[in-house]
Short mmCIF file of C-alpha atoms in Angstrom, two decimals:
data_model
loop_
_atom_site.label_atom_id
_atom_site.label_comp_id
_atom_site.label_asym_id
_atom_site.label_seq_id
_atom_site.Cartn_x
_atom_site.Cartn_y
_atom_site.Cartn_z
CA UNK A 49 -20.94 12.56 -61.46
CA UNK A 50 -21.58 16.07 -59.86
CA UNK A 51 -19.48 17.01 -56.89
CA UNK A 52 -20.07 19.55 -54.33
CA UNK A 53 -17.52 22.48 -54.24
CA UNK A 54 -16.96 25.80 -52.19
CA UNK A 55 -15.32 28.11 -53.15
CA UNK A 56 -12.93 30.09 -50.37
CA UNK A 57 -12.59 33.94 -50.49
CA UNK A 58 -15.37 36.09 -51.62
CA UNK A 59 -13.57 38.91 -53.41
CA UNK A 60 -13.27 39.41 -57.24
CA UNK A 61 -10.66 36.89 -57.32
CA UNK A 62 -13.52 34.08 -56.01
CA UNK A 63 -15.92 35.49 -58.28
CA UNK A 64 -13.73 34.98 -61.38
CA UNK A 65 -13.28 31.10 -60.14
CA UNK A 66 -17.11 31.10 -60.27
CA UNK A 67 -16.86 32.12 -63.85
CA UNK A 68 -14.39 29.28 -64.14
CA UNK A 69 -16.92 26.74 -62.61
CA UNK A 70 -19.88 28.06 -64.59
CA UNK A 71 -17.85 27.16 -67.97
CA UNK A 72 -17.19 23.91 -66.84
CA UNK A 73 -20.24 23.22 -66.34
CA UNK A 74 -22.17 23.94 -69.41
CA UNK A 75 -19.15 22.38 -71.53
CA UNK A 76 -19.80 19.69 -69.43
CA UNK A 77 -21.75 16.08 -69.92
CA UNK A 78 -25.39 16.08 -68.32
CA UNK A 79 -25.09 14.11 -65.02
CA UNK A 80 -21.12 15.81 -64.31
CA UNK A 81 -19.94 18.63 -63.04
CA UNK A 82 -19.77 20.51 -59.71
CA UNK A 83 -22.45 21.96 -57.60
CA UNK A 84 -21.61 25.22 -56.10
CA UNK A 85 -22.38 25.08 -51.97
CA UNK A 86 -21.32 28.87 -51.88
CA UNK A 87 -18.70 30.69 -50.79
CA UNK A 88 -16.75 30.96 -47.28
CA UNK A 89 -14.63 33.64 -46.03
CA UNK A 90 -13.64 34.87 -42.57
CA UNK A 91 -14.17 38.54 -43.10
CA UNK A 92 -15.95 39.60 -46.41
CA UNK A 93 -17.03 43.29 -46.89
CA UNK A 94 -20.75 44.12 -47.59
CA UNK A 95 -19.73 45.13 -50.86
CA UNK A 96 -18.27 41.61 -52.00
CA UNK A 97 -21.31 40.25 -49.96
CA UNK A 98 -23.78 42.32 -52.30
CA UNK A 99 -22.19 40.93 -55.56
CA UNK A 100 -22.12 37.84 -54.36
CA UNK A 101 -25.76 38.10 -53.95
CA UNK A 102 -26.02 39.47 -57.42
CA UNK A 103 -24.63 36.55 -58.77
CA UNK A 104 -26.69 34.46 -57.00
CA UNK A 105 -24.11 32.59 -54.76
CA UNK A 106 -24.64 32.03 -51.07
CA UNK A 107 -21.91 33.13 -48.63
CA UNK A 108 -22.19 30.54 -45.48
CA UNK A 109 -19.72 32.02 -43.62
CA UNK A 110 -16.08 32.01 -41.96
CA UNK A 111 -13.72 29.03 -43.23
CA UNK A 112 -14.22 27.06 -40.12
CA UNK A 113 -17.59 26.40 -41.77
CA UNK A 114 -15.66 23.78 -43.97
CA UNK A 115 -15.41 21.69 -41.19
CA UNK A 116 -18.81 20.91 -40.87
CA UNK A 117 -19.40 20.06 -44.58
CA UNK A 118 -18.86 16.11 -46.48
CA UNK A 119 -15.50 14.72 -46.18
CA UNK A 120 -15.96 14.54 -50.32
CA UNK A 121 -16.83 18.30 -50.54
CA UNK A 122 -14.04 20.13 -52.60
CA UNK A 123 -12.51 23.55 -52.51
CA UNK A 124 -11.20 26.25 -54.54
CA UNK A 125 -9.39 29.02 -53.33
CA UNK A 126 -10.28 32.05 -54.97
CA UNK A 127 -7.28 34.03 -53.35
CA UNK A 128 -5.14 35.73 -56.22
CA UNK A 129 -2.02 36.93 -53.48
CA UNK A 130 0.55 33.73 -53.12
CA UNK A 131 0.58 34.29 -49.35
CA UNK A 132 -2.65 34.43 -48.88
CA UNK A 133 -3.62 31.34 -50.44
CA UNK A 134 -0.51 29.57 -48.54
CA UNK A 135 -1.74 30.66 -44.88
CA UNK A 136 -5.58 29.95 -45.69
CA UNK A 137 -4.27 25.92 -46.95
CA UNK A 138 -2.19 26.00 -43.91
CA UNK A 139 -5.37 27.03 -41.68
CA UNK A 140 -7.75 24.42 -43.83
CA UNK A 141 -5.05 21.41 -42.72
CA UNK A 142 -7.16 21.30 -39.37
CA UNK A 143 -10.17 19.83 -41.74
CA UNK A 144 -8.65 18.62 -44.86
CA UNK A 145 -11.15 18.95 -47.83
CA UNK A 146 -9.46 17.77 -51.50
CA UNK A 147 -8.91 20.47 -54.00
CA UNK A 148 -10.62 20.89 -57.04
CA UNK A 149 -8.59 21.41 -60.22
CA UNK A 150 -10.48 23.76 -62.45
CA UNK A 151 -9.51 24.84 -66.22
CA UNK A 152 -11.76 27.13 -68.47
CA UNK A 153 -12.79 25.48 -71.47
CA UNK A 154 -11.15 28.42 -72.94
CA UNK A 155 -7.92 27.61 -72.29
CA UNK A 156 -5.22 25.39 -73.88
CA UNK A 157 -3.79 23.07 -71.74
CA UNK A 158 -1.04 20.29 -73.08
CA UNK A 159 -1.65 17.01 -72.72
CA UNK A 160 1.57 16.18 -71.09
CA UNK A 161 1.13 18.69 -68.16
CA UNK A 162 2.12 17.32 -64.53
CA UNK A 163 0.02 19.38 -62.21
CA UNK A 164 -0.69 19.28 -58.10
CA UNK A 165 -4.16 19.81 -56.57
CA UNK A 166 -6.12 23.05 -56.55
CA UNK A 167 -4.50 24.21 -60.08
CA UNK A 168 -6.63 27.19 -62.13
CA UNK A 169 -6.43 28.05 -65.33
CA UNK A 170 -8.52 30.93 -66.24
CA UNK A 171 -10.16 32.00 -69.91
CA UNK A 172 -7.67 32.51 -72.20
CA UNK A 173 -5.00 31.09 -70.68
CA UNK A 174 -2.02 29.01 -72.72
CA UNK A 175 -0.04 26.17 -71.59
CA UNK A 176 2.33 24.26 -73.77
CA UNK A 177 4.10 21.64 -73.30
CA UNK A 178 6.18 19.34 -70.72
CA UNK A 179 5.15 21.88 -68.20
CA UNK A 180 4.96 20.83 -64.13
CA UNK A 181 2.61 23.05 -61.90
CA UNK A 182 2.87 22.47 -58.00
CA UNK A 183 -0.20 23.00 -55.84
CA UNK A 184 -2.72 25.41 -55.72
CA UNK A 185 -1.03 27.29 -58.98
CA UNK A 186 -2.97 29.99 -60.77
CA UNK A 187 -2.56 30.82 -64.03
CA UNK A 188 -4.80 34.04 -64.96
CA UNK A 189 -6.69 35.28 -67.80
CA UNK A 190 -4.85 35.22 -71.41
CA UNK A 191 -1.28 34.44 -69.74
CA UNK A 192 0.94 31.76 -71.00
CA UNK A 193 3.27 29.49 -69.79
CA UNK A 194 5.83 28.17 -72.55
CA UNK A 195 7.41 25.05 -73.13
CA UNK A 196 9.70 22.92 -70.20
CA UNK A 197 8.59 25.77 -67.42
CA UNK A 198 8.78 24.45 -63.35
CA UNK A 199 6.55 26.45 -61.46
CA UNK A 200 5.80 25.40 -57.65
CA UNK A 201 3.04 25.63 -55.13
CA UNK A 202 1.13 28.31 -54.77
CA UNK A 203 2.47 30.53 -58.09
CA UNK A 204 0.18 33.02 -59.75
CA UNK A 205 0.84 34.12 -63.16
CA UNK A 206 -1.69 37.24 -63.38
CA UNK A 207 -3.31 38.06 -66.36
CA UNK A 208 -1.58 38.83 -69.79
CA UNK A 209 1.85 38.03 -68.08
CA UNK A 210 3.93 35.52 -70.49
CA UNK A 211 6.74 32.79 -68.67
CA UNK A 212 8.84 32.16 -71.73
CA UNK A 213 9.69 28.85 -72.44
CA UNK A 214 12.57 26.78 -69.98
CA UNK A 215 11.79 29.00 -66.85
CA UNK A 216 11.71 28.14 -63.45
CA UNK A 217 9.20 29.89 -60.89
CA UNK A 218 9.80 29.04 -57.44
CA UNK A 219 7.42 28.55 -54.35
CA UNK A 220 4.89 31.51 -53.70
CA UNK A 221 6.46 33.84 -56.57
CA UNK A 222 3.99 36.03 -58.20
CA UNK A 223 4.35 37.29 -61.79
CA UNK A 224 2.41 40.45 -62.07
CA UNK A 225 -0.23 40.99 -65.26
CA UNK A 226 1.38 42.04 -68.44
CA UNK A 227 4.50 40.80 -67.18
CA UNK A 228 7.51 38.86 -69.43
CA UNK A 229 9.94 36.74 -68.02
CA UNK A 230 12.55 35.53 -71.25
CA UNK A 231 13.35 32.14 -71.87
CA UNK A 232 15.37 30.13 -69.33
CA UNK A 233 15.20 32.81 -66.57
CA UNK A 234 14.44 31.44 -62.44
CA UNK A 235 11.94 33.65 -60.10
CA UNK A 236 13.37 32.54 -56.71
CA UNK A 237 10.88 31.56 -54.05
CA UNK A 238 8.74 34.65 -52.93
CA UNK A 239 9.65 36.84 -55.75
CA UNK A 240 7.27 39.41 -57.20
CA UNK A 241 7.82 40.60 -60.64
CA UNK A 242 5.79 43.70 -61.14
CA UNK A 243 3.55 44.48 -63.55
CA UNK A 244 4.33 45.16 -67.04
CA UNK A 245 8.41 44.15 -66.39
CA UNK A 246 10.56 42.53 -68.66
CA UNK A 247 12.82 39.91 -66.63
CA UNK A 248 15.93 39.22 -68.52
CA UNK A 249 18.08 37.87 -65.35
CA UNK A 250 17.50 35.51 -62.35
CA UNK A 251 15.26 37.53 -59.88
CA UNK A 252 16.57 36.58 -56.39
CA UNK A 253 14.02 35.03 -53.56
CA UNK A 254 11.77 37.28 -51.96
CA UNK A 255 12.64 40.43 -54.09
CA UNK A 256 10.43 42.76 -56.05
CA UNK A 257 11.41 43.82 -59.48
CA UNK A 258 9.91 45.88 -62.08
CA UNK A 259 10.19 48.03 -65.26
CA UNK A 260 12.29 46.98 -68.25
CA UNK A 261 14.58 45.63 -67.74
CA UNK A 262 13.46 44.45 -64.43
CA UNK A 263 15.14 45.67 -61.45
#
């Protein structure tokens, strides 16, 4: 079955889900699959606008728009900042659309994961085993997520960043690309571990750490 699907945020964060979508869909059975509506956003620039129209894709305008689309039409939010993507699903509750799950054909996924809606796992990515993802959890190009790991809704692990196995990232936290976090260490809610860091100790909630060790 093909199902329609929008995809929210316009910047090069959206466009990479695109990419996502585009895989899926020529790894995918004739007659499946998602149909790409275009993209919404409330204020895009012209320059985002422009590629866009490079690539083909139709911008239809703010994220109201979504109200006026099928009940069955899906979403994915192509907004890489935590926050971000929190406030726009808190805005969206006003005309509830279900969440498409997306994962690259290029990525390794184990077949025990336990995952909420909207969850994206970009080329490249790795995820092992006995793994739970909350809601609307990104996991970016070639980063990996080792064995036992909790992450909740509305994580992003940026690209090349590696969650060692046994770790616990909290609500909204945002692991920055090239990042390490060692084996059985918790990101509190709302952390941001910066890029390239090393965390080797419990980063507290809503604090940003970097370098190596992180601090």
């Amino acid at each position: 079955m093909v199902t329609d699907l929008v995809i929210v945020g316009c910047g090069g964060h959206g466009r990479e889900v695109l990419t996502i979508v585009q895989a899926v869909n020529k790894a995918s059975k004739a007659g499946s699959g998602w149909r790409i509506g275009g993209f919404v956003d409330d204020a895009p620039s012209e320059v985002n606008l422009k590629r866009l129209r490079a690539l083909g894709a139709d911008y239809l305008g703010r994220i109201d728009v979504l109200a006026t689309l099928p009940a069955e039409t899906h979403v994915a939010l192509g907004i890489g900042d935590p926050r971000g993507r929190q406030t726009v699903v808190d805005r969206m509750a006003a005309y509830p659309r279900p969440a498409a799950v997306l994962v690259h054909p290029d990525a390794t996924v184990g077949p025990d994961l336990v995952h909420g809606e909207g969850l994206l796992v970009f080329a490249g990515a790795r995820i092992t085993t006995n793994v739970v993802l909350g809601r609307h959890v990104h996991v970016n190009q070639n980063a990996t997520v080792g064995h036992d790991c909790a992450l909740g809704d509305f994580v992003s692990i940026n690209p090349l960043a590696a969650v060692s196995g046994d770790c616990r990232v909290d609500s909204g936290a945002l692991v920055g690309a090239g990042a390490v976090v060692l084996q059985q260490r918790h990101v509190a809610t709302g952390a941001t571990v910066g890029a390239a860091a090393c965390v080797v100790r419990d980063v507290p909630s809503h604090a940003v750490v970097k370098g190596v060790p992180a601090r």
